[in-house]
Coordinates of C-alpha atoms in Angstrom, one line a residue:
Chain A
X15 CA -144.7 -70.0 240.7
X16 CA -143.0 -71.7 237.6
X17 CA -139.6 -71.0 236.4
X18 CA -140.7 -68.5 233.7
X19 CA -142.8 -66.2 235.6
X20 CA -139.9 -66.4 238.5
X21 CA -137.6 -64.8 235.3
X22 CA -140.5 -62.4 233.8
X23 CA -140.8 -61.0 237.5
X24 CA -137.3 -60.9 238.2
X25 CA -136.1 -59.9 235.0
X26 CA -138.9 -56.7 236.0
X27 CA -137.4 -56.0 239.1
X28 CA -133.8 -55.6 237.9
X29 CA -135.0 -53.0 235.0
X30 CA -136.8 -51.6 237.4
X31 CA -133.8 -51.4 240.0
X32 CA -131.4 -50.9 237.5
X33 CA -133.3 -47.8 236.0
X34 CA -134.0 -45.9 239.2
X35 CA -130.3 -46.1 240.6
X36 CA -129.4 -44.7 236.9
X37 CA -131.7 -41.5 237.2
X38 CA -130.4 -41.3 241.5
X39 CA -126.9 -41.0 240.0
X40 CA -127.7 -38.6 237.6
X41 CA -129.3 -36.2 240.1
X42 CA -127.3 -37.6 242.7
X43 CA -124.8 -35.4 241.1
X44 CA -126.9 -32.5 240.1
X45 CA -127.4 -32.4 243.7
X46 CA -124.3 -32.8 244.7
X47 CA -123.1 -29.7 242.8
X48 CA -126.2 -27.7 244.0
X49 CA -125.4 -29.0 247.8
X50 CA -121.6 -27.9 247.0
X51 CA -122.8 -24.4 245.9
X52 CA -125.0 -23.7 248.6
X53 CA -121.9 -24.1 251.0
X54 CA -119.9 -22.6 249.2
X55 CA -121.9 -19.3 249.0
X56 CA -122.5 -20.0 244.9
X57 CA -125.4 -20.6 242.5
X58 CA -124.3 -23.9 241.0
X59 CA -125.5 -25.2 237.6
X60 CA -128.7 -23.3 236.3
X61 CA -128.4 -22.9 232.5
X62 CA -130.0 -26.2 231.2
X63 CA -133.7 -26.3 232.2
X64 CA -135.6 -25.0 234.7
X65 CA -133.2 -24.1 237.8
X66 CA -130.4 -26.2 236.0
X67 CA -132.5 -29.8 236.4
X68 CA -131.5 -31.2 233.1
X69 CA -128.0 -30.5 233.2
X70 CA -127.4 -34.3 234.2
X71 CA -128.7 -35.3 231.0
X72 CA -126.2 -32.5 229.4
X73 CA -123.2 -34.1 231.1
X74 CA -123.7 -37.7 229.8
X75 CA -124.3 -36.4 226.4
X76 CA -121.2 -34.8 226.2
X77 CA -119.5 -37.5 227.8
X78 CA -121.0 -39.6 224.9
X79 CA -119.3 -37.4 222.5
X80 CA -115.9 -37.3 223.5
X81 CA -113.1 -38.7 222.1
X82 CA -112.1 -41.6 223.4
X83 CA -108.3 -41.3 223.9
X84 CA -106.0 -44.6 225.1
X85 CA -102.4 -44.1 226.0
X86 CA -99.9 -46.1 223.6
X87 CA -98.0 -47.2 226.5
X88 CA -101.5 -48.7 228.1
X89 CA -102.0 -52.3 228.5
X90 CA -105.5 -52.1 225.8
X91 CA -107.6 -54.9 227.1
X92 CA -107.2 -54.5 230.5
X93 CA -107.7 -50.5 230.2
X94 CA -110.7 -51.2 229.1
X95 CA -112.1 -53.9 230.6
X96 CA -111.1 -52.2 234.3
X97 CA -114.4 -49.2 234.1
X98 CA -116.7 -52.3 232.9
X99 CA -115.7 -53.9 236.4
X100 CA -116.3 -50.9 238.5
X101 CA -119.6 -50.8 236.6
X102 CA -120.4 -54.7 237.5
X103 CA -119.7 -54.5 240.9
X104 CA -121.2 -51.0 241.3
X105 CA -124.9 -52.6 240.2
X106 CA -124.8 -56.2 241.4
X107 CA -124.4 -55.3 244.9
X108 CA -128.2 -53.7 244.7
X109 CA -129.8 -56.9 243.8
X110 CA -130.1 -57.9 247.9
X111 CA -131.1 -55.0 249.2
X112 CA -134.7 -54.9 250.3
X113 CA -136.7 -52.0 249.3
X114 CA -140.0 -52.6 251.2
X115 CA -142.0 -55.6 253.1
X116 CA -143.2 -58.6 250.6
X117 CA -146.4 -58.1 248.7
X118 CA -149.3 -59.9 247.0
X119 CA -149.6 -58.3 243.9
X120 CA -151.8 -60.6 240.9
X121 CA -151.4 -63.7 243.5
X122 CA -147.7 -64.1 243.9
X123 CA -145.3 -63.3 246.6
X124 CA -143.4 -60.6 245.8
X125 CA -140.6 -59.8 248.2
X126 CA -139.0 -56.3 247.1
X127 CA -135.9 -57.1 246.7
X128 CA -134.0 -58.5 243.1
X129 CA -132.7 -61.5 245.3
X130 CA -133.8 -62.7 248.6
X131 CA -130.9 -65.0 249.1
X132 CA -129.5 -66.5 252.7
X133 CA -125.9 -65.3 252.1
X134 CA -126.9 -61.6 251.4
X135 CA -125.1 -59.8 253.6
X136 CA -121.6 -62.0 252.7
X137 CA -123.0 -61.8 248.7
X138 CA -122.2 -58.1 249.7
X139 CA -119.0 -58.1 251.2
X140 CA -117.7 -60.6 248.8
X141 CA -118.9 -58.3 245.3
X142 CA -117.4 -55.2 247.2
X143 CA -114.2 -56.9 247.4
X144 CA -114.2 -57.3 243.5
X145 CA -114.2 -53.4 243.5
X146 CA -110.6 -53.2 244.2
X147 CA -110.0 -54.8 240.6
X148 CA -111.4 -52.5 238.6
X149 CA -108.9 -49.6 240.1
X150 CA -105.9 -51.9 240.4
X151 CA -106.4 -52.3 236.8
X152 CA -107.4 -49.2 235.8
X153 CA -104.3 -47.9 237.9
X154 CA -101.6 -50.5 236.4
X155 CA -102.9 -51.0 232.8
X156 CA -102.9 -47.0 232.2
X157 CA -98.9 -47.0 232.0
X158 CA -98.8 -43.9 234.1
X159 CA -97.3 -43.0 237.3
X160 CA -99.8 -40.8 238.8
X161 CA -103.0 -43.9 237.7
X162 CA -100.4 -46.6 239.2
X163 CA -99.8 -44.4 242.2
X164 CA -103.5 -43.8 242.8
X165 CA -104.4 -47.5 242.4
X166 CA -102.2 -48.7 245.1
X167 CA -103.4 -46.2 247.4
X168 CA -107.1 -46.8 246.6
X169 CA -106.8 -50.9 246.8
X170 CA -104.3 -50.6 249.6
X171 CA -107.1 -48.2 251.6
X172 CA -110.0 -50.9 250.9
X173 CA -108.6 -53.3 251.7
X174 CA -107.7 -52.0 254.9
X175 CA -111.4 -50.7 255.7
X176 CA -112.8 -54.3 254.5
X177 CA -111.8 -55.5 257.7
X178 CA -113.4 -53.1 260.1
X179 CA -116.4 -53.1 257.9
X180 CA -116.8 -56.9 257.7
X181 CA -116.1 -56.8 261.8
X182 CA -119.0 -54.4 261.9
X183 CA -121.4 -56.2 260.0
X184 CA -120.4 -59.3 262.4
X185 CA -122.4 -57.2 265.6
X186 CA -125.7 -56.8 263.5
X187 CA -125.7 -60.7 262.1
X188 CA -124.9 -61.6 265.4
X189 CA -128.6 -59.7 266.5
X190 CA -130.2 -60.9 263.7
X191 CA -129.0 -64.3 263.9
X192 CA -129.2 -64.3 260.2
X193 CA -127.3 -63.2 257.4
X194 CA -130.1 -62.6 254.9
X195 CA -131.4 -58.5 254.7
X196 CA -134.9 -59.2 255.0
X197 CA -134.5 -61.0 258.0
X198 CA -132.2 -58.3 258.9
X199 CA -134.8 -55.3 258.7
X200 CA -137.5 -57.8 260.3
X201 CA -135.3 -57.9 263.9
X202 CA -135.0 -54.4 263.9
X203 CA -138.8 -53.9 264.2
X204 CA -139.9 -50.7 266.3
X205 CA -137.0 -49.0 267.7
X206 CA -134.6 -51.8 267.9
X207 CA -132.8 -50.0 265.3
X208 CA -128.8 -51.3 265.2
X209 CA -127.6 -47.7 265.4
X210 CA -129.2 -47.2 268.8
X211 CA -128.3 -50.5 270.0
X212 CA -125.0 -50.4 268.7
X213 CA -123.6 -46.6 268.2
X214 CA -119.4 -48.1 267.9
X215 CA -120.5 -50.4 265.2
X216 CA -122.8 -47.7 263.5
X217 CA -119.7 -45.0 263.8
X218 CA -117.4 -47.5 262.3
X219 CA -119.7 -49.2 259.7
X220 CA -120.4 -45.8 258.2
X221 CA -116.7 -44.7 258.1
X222 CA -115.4 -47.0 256.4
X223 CA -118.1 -47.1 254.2
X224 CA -116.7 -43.6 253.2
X225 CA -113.3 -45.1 252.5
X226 CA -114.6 -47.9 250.6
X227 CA -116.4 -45.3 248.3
X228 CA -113.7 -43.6 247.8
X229 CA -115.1 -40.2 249.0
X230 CA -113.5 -37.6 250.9
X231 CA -112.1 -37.0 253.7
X232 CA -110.4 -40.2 252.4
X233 CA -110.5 -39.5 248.6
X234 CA -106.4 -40.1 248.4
X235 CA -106.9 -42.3 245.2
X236 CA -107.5 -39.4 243.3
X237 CA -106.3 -36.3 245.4
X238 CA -106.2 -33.8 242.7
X239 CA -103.3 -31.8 244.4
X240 CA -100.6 -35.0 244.1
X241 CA -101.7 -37.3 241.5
X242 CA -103.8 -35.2 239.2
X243 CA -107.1 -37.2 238.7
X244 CA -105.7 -40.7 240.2
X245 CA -106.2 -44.3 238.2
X246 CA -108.6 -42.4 236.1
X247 CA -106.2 -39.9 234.9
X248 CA -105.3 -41.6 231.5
X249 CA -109.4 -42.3 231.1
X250 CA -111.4 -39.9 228.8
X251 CA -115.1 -39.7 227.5
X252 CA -117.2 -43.0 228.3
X253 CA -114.9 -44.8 230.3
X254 CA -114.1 -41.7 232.5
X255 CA -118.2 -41.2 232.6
X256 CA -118.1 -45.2 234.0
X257 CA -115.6 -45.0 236.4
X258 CA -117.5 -41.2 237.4
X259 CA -120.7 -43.3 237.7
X260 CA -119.8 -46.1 239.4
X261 CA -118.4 -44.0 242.5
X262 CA -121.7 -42.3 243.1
X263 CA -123.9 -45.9 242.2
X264 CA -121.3 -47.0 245.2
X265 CA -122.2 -44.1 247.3
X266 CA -126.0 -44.9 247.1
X267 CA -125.2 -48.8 247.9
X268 CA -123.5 -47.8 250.7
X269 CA -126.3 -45.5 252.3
X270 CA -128.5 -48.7 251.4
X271 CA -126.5 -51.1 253.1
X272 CA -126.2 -48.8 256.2
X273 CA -130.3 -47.7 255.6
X274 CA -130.6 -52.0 256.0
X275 CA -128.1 -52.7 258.2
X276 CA -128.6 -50.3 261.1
X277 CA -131.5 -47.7 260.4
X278 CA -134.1 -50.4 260.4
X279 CA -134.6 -50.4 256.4
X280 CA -137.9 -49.9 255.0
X281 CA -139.4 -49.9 258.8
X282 CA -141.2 -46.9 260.5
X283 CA -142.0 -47.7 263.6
X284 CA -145.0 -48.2 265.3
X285 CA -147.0 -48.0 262.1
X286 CA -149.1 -51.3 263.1
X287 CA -150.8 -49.3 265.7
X288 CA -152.3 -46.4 263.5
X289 CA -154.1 -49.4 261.2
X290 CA -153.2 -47.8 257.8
X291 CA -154.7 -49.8 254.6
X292 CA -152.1 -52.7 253.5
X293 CA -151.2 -50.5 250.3
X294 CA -150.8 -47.7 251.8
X295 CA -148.6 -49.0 254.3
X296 CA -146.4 -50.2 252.0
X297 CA -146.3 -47.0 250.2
X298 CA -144.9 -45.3 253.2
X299 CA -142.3 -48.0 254.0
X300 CA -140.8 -47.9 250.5
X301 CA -141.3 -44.2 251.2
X302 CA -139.4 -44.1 254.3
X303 CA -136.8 -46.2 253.1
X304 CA -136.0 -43.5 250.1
X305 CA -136.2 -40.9 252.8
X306 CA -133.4 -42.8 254.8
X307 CA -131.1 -43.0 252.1
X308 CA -131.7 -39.8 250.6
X309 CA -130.9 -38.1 253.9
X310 CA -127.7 -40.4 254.2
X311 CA -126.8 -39.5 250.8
X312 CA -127.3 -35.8 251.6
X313 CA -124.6 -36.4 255.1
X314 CA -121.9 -38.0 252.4
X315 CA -122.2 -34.4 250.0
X316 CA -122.2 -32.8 253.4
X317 CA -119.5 -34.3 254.5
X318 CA -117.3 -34.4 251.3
X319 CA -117.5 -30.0 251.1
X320 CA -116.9 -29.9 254.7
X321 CA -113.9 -31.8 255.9
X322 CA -110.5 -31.5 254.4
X323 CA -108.6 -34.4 253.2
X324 CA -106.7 -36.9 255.5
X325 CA -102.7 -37.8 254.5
X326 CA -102.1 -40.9 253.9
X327 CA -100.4 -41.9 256.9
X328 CA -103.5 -40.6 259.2
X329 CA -105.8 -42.8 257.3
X330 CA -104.2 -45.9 257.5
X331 CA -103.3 -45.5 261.3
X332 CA -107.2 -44.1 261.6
X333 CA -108.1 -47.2 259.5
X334 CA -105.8 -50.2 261.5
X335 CA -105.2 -48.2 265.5
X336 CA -108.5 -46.5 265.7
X337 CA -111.8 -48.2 263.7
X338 CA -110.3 -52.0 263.7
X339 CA -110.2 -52.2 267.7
X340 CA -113.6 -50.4 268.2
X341 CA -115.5 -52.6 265.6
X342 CA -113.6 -55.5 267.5
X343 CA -115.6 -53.6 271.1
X344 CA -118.4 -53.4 269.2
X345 CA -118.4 -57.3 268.7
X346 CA -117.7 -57.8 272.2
X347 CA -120.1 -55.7 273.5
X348 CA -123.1 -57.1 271.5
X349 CA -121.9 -60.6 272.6
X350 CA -122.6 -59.1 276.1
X351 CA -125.8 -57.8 275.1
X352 CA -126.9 -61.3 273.7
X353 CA -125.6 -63.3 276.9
X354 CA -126.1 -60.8 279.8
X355 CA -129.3 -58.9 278.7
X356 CA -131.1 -61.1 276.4
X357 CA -131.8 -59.4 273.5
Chain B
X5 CA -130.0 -81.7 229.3
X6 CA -132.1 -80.0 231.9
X7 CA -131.4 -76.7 232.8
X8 CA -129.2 -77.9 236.0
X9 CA -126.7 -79.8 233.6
X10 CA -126.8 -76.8 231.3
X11 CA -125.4 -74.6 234.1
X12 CA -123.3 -77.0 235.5
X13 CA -121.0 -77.5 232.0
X14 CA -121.0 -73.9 231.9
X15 CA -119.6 -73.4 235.2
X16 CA -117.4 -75.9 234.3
X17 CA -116.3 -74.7 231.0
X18 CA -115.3 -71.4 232.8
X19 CA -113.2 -73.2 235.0
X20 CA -111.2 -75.3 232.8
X21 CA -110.9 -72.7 229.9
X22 CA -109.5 -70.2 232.4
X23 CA -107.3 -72.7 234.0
X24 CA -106.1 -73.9 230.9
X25 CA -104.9 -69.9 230.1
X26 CA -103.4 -69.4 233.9
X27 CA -100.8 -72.0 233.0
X28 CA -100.4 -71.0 229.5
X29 CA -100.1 -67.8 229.2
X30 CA -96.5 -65.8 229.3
X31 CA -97.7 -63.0 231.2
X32 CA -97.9 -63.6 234.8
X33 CA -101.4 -60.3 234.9
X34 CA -103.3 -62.2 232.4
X35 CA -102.6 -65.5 234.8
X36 CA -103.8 -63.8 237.3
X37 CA -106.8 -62.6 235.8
X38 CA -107.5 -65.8 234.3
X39 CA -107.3 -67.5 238.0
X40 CA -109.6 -64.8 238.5
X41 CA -112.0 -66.5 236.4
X42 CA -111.3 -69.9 237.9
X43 CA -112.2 -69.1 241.3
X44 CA -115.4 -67.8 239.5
X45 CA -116.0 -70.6 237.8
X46 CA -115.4 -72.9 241.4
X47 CA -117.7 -70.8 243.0
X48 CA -120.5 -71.2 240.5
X49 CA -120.3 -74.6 240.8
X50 CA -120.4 -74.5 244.9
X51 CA -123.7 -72.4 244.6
X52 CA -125.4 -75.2 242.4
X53 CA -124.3 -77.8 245.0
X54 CA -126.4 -75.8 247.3
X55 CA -122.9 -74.6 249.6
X56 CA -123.7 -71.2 249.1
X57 CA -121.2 -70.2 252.4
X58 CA -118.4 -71.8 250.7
X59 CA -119.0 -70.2 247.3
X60 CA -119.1 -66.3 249.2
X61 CA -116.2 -67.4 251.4
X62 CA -115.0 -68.5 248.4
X63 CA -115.1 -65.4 246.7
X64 CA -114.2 -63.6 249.9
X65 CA -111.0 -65.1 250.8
X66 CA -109.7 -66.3 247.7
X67 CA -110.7 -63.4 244.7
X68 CA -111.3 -60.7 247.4
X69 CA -107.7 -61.3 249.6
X70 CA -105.4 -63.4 248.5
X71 CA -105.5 -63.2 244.6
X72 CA -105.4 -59.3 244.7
X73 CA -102.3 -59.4 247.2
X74 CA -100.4 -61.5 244.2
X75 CA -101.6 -59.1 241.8
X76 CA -100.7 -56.3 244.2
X77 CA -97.1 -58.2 244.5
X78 CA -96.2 -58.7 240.8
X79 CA -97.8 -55.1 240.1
X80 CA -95.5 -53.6 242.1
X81 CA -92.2 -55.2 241.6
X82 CA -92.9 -55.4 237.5
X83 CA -93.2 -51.4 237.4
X84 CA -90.9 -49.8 240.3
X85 CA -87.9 -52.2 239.9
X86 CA -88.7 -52.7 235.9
X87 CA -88.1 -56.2 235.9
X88 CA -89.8 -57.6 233.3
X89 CA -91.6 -61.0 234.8
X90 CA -92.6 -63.9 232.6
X91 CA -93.5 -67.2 233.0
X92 CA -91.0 -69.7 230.6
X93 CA -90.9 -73.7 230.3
X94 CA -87.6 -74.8 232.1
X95 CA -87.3 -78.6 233.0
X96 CA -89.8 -80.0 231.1
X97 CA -89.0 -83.8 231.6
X98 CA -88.9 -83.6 235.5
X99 CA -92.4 -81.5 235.3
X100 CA -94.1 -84.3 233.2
X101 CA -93.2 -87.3 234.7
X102 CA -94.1 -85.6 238.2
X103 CA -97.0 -83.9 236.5
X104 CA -98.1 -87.2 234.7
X105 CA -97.4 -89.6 238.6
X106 CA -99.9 -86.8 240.3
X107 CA -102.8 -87.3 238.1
X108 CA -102.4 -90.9 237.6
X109 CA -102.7 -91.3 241.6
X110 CA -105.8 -88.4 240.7
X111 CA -107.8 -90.4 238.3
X112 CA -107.3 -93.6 240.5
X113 CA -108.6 -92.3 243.5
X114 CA -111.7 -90.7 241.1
X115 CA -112.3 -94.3 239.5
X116 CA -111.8 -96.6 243.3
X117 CA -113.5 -94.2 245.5
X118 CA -117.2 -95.3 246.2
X119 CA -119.0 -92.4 245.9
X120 CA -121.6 -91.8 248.2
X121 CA -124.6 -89.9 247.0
X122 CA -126.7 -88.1 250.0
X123 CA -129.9 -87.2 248.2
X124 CA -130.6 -84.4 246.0
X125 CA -132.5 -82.2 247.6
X126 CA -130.6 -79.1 248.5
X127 CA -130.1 -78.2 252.2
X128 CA -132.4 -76.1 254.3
X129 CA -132.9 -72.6 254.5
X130 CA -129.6 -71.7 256.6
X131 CA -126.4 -73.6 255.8
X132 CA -124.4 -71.2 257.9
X133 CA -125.9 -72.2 261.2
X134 CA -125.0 -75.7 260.6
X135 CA -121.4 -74.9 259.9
X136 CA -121.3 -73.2 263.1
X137 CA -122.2 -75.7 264.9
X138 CA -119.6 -78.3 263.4
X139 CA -116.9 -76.2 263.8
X140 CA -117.8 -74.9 267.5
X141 CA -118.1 -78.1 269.0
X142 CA -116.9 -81.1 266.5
X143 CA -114.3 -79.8 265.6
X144 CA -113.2 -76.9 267.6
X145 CA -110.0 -78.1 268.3
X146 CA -109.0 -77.9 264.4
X147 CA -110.3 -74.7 264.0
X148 CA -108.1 -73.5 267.0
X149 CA -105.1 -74.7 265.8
X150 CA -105.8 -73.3 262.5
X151 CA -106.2 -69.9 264.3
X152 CA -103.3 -70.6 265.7
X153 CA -101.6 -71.3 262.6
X154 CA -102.4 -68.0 261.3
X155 CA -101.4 -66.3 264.0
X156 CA -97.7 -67.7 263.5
X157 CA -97.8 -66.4 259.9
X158 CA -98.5 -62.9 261.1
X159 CA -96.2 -62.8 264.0
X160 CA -93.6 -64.1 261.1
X161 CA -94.7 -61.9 258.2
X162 CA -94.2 -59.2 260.8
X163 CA -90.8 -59.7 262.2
X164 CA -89.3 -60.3 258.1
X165 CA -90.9 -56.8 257.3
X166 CA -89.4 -55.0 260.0
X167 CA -85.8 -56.4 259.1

């Protein structure tokens, strides 16, 4: 494979990518106002289209068409360069995650991912740790108490849940015994599954994968009750819609990396045995991987109209007394797993 | 040029441009931002050389952790106690002359030093398992007195917060 068709094909795979996570925000939060109504005992949108299914496409166009209003007192450049990082970081993490097994397709190897790359898993952590810029920013450059107040909160939450996350991911590299995805989904063939192996890690991982995105019950950044909207208060029309957009494209990376990183990825298991085509097989495993996240991303809209919020205090001594010594267990007791039992 | 030497430059245009701005500019955010950029830049360069660990851990430690807590400090104490911080040019002789001793001991270290070159092909598939290695049984006592070492800080970072 020569360096131009390595582009063409990977230039192909990030449209591709970048394309279908657009149209999964947009009715990622059709749904999530549908989901929210059916709790709540309401209709939810159903004006635009047949049973309200256009209404994302609604929303961004008037988003479009808003004025865009920046506070005098805001520091300009960094105001608006802070919802082009959340954007950045929001779509680069995707390009590791591995969609389905590699294929043959007109001769070439094609393994479904953007980037197969040996540092993966750390490529993730580190472009998640970028994240806090782009509220910092937003919160500080805005020149308003309630943005500045919510930006402290927010980067002072993640980077408290960094540490248990990043301790979390140590149990499943230390099973794989590799820090690259695919190689990750490959050990967790049949029913080795990290959540079954692993349940503290799993419990953790996927916790403070809710306070790095920022969703409740640990929304503080921008609990509407104290702070109005948080560091997006002072942001209106297309920079609101980026900030709005990069929260739910961080949802669905964080179902992805928990879909890879514990619920076996694109694997169903067992499906060797029932002889299935090659293309078909594949099929289903892309299949089953949409299926994962999209339940995963139905548990955080679940979760988010079910749970009220946690104060402040709670969630850091929930964050530091509480996940940080079980994903520490959780290390401890793969390490016995791997000596004692011989995984 | 090849395309290697094309990225390379880049890489290191980034990191000297930005550089150049950290110590120039009068406000100390767009310093940090610009060291922002630097560590980028570093990075970049790291992933050409094929050290792909020490780029992310690069990224991790340095843009992720310690960059943002300088941001986080400045931030902080420029808005609450509204004391306007700026960087200014005070004692500009002693700077040079120490400034100008530094690099001259730099540059003739760059030109004596024999420089060994260990083929060019880029290392194997896992870098990381390598490292592990070293530093669990070359050189594990370093690596536990640099635990160590951080420990201290903590247990001393602690103790002048709860005065």
């Amino acid at each position: 494979m020569g360096i131009l068709e390595l582009a063409i094909i990977t230039i192909v795979k990030i449209l591709i990518v970048l394309t279908l996570v657009l149209l999964t925000v947009a009715y990622l939060v059709y749904f999530e106002r549908k989901i929210s109504a059916w709790i709540q005992n309401r209709i939810g949108p159903n004006r635009v289209g047949y049973l309200g299914l256009l209404q994302p496409f609604a929303d961004v166009l008037k988003l479009l068409l808003k004025e865009d209003i920046v506070p005098t007192v805001s520091n300009h450049p960094l105001h608006a360069l802070a919802p082009m990082i959340a954007l950045f970081v929001a779509f680069s993490t995707y390009a590791v995650i591995p969609m389905g097994p590699t294929i043959t397709l007109f001769g070439w190897q094609i393994p479904l991912a953007v980037a197969d790359i040996n540092m993966g898993i750390l490529y993730v952590l580190a472009i998640t740790s970028l994240g806090v810029y782009a509220i910092t920013f937003a919160g500080w450059s805005s020149g308003s108490k309630y943005s500045l107040l919510g930006g402290i909160r927010s980067s002072a939450q993640m980077i408290s849940y960094e540490i248990s996350m990043g301790f979390s991911v140590g149990g499943v590299v230390l099973l794989a015994s590799s820090l690259r995805p695919i190689a990750i989904v490959e050990a967790q063939s049949g029913l080795m599954w990290n959540a079954f192996i692993q349940p503290i890690g799993f419990i953790t991982f996927l916790v403070a994968a809710f306070a790095e995105t920022n969703r409740l019950p640990f929304d503080l950044p921008e609990a509407e009750p104290e702070l109005v909207g948080g560091y997006h208060t002072e942001y209106s029309s297309m920079k609101f819609a980026a900030f709005f957009l990069a929260e739910y494209a961080n949802m669905i990376i964080s179902s992805a990396l928990i879909v890879t990183l514990y619920l076996g990825g694109w694997q169903i298991p067992f499906i060797e045995r029932l002889n299935l085509p090659v293309g078909l097989t594949v099929a289903l495993q892309v299949g089953a991987f949409c299926f994962k996240l999209a339940v995963l991303l139905f548990f955080f809209i679940w979760v988010r109209w079910s749970i009220p919020r946690f104060r402040y205090d709670q969630l850091m001594s929930l964050g530091w007394k509480v996940m940080f010594p079980l994903s520490l267990l959780n290390i401890i007791w793969v390490a016995i797993l791997i000596m004692v039992f011989k995984i | 040029m090849n395309l290697y030497n094309i990225i390379f430059y880049l890489f290191a245009a980034i990191t000297l441009v930005s550089a150049f701005f950290v110590v120039t500019t009068r406000n100390v955010i767009y310093s940090a931002f610009n060291l922002l950029l630097t560590f980028f830049g570093v990075a970049g360069i790291y992933v050409l050389l094929g050290a792909d660990f020490l780029a992310v851990v690069q990224i991790i430690v340095y843009v992720g952790g310690i960059l943002i807590l300088l941001l986080f400090g400045v931030m902080l104490t420029n808005k609450i106690v509204n004391v306007q911080i700026r960087t200014g040019a005070t004692q500009i002789l002693p700077a040079t002359i120490a400034v100008g001793a530094f690099s001259g001991i730099l540059i003739s270290l760059l030109v004596n030093t024999e420089w060994k070159k260990v083929g060019t092909a880029l290392p194997g598939a896992s870098t990381t398992a390598n490292l592990g290695m070293l530093m669990m049984n070359e050189y594990i006592l370093i690596f536990e007195l640099l635990g160590i070492l951080l420990l201290v800080a903590l247990i001393g970072a602690a103790t002048i917060a709860r005065k």
